[in-house]
Short mmCIF file of C-alpha atoms and ligand atoms in Angstrom, two decimals:
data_model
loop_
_atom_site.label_atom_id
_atom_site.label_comp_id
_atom_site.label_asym_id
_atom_site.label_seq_id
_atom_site.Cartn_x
_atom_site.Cartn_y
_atom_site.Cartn_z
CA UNK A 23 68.47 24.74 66.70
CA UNK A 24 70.68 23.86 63.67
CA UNK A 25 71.16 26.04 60.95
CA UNK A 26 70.48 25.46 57.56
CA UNK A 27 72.78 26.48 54.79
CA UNK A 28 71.57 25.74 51.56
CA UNK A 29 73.44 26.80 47.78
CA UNK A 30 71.01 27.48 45.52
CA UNK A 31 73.19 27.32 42.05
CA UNK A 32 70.59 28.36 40.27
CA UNK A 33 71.32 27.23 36.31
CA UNK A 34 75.41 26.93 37.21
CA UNK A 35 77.77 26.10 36.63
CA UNK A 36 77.67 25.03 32.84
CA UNK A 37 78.98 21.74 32.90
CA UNK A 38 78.91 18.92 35.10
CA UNK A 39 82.79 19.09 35.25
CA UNK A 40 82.06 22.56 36.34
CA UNK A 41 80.44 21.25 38.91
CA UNK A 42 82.69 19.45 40.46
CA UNK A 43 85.44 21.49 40.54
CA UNK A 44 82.88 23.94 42.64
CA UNK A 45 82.54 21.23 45.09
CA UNK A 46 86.20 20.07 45.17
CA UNK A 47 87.10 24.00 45.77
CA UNK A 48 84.23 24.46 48.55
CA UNK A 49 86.82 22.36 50.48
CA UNK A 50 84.62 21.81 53.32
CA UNK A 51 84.86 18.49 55.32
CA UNK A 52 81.88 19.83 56.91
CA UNK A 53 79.82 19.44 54.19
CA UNK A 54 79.48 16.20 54.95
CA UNK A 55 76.39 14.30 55.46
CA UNK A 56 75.54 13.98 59.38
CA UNK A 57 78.38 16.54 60.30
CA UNK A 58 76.88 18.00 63.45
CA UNK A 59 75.69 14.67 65.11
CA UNK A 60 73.57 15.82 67.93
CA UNK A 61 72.00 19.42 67.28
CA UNK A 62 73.70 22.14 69.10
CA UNK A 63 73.08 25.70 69.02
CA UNK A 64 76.35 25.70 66.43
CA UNK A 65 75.64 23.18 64.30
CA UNK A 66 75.22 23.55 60.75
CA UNK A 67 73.30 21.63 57.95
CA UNK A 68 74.85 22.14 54.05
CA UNK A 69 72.70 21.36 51.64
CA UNK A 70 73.74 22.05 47.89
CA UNK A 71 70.71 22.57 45.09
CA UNK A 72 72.40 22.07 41.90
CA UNK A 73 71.15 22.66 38.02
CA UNK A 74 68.65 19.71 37.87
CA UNK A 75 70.56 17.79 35.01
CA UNK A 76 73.19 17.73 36.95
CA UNK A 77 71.71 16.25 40.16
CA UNK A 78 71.65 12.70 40.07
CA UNK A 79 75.15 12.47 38.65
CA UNK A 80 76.46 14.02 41.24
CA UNK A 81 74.16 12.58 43.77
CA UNK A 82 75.80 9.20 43.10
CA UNK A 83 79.79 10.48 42.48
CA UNK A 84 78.95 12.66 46.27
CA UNK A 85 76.37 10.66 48.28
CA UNK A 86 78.12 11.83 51.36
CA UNK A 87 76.54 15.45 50.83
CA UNK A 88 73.01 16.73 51.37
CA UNK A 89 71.30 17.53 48.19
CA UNK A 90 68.84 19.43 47.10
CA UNK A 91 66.20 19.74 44.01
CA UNK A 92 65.42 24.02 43.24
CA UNK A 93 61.97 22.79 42.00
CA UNK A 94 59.38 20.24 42.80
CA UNK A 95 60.00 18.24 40.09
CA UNK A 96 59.98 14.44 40.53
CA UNK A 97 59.40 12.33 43.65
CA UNK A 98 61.86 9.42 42.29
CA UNK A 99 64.86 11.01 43.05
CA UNK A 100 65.91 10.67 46.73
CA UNK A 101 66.95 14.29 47.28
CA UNK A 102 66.94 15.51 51.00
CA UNK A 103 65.22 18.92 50.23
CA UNK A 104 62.82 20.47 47.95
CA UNK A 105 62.98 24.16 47.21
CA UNK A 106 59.40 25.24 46.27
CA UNK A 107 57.77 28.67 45.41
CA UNK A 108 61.37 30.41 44.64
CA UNK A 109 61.11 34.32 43.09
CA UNK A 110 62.38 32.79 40.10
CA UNK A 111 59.50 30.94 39.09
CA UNK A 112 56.92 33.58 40.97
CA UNK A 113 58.44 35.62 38.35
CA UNK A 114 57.46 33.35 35.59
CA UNK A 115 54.10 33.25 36.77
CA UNK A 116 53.66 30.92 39.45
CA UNK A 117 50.83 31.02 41.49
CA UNK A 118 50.39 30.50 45.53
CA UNK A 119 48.38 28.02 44.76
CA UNK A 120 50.36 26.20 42.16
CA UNK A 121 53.01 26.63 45.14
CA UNK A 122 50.84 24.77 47.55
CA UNK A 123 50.34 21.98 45.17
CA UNK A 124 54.28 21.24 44.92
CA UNK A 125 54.67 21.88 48.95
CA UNK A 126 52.15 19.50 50.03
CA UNK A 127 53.04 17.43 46.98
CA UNK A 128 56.53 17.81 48.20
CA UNK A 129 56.02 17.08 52.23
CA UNK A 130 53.98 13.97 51.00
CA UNK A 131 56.61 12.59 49.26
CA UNK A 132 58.20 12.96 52.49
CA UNK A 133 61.13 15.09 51.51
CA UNK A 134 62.11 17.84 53.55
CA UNK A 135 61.05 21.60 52.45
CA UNK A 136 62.10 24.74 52.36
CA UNK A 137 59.67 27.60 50.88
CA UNK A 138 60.80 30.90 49.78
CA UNK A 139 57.90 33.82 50.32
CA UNK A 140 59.16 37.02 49.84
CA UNK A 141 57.87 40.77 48.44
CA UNK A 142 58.47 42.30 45.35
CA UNK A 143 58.78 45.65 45.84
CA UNK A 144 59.83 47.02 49.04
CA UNK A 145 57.32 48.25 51.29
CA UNK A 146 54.42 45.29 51.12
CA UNK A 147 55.62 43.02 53.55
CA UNK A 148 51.69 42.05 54.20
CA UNK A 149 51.59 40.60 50.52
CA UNK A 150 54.22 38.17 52.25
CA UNK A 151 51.71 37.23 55.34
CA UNK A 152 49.18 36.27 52.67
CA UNK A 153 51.85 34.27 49.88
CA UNK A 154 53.01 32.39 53.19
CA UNK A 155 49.33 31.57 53.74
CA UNK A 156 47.93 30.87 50.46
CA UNK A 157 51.58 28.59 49.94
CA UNK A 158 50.85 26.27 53.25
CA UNK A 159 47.47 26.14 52.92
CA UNK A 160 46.46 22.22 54.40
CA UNK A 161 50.15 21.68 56.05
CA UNK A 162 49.74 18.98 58.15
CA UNK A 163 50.89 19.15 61.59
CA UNK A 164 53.38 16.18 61.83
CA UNK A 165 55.16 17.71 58.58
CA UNK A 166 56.23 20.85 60.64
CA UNK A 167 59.44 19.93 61.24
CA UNK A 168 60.67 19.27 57.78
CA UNK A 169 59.51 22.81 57.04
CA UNK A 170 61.67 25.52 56.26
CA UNK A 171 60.79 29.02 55.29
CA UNK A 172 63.16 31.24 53.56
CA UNK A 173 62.15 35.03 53.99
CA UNK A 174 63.66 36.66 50.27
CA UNK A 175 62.70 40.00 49.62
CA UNK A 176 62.69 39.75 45.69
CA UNK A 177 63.98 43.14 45.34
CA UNK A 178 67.42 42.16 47.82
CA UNK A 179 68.23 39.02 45.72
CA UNK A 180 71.21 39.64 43.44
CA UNK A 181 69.72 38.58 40.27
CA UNK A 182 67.29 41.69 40.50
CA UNK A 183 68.22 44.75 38.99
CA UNK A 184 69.79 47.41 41.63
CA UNK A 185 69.59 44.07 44.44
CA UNK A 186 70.42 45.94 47.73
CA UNK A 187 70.59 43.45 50.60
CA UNK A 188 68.37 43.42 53.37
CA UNK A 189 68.99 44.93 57.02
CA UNK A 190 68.85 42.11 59.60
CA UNK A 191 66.64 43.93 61.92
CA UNK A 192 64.10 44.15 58.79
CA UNK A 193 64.36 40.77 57.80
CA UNK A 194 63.67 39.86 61.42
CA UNK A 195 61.09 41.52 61.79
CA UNK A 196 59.14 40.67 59.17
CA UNK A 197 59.96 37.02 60.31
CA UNK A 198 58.54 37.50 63.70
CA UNK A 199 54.99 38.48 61.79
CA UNK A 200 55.78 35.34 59.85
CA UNK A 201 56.27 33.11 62.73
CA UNK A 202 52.87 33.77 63.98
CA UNK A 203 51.26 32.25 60.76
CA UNK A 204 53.74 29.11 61.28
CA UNK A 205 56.89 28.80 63.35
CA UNK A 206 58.98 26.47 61.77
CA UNK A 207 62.87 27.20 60.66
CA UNK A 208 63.51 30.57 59.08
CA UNK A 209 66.15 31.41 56.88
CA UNK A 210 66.70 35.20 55.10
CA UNK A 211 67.84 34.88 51.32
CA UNK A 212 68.96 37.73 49.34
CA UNK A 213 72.52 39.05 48.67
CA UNK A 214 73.92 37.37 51.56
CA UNK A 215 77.93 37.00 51.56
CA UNK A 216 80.72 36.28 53.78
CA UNK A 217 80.73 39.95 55.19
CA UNK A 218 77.01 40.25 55.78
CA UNK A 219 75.74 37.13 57.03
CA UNK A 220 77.16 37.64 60.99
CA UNK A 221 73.88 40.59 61.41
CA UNK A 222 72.01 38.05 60.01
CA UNK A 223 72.51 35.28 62.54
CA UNK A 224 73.01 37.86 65.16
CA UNK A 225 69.12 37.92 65.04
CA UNK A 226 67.99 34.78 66.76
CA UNK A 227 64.55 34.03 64.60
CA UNK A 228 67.44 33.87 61.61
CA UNK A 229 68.16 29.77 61.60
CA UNK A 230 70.03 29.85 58.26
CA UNK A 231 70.54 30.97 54.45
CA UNK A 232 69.21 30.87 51.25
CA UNK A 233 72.16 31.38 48.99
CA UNK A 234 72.67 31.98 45.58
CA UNK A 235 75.54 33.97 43.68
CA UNK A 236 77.70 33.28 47.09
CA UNK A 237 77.87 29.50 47.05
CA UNK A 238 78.96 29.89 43.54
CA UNK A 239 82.07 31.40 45.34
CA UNK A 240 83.92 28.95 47.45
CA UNK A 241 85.43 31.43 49.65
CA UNK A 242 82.39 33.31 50.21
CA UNK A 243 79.80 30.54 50.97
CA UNK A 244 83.02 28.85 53.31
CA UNK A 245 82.39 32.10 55.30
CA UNK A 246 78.85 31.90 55.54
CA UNK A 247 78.80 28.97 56.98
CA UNK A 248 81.69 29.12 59.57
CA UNK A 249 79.55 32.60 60.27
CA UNK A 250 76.63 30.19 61.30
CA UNK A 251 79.18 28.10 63.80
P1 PGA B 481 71.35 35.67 45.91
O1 PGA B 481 70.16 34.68 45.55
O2 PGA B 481 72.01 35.12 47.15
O3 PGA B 481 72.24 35.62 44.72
O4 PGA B 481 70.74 37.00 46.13
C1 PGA B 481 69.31 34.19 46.53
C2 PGA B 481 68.20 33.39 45.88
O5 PGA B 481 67.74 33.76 44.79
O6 PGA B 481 67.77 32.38 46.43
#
């Protein structure tokens, strides 16, 4: 199965200029559009989610990369994936059920998905089993495969005070529970870098990365994904 990479930039850089110069330093001929060809077990999708007033500009200056939106927020724009029911807006108070609405708003649109479940606190992984079911709630079946599910603990993503990453054989296993309720692609999210990603991918339910202060880092998110090769 390909892997997905995708760089969640969160709200940077600052400037569209910026933004560029992140892309021009990734330095990845890779991160071209239909790199892979056939799927193998090494190939790799890249798929960049950057601030959304940023998007369509570069959209049209790099139309040879896979983009992203980090929100559900408009079905005119002709992105590849939709990020839906990320920590960062579960933190600002939204609801499993104002998550389903963008997901199957999202898969209807017929854009590609990827939803982030993940627990707050360490320790209630079953809160996770019910997020990932109150989130998917009326999936249809012939939208499976443009479903993605990224497994972020909240309390192992780097934007949370005293973030420690995950183990891999954790984040596995609480993927294997997950995979029961729907087995689509997983990815783990959550203070991944070029050093820590191989345990990651050594686990074989872990088909990519959600990643967020690390593909702000050209060198770092270069590792990651020659890690998922
Ligand atoms: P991080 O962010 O890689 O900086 O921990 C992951 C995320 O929030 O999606």
């Amino acid at each position: 199965m390909t892997k997905l990479i995708a760089g969640n930039w969160k709200s940077n850089p600052a400037t569209l200029a910026e933004a560029e110069g992140l892309i021009a330093n990734y330095q990845l001929p890779r991160l071209r559009r239909g790199f892979g060809g056939q799927a193998t077990a090494n190939s790799v999708e890249v798929v960049l989610l950057p601030p959304f007033e940023f998007l369509e500009e570069l959209m049209k200056k790099f139309p040879q990369f896979k983009w992203g939106m980090q929100d559900f927020v408009s079905s005119e724009i002709k992105v590849d994936y939709v990020l839906v029911g990320h920590s960062d807006r579960r933190r600002r108070g939204e609801t499993d059920e104002e998550v389903n609405k963008k997901f199957l708003a999202a898969l209807g649109a017929g854009f590609k998905v990827i939803l982030a479940v993940g627990e707050m606190q360490k320790g209630n992984e079953s809160g996770v089993m019910d997020s990932l079911k109150a989130s998917t709630t009326g999936v249809p079946t012939d939208a499976l495969d443009r479903l993605n599910v990224a497994y972020e603990p909240v309390w192992a993503i780097s934007t949370t005070p005293g973030a420690e990453v995950d183990t891999p054989e954790h984040a596995s296993s609480v993927i294997s529970e997950l995979q029961k309720i729907l087995n689509v692609r997983y990815l783990y999210g959550g203070s991944v870098d070029g050093s820590n990603i191989g345990g990651f991918f050594a686990q074989p339910n872990i088909k990519g990365a959600l990643v967020g202060a690390a593909s702000l880092k050209p060198s770092e998110f270069r590792k990651i994904i020659e890690a998922a090769e």
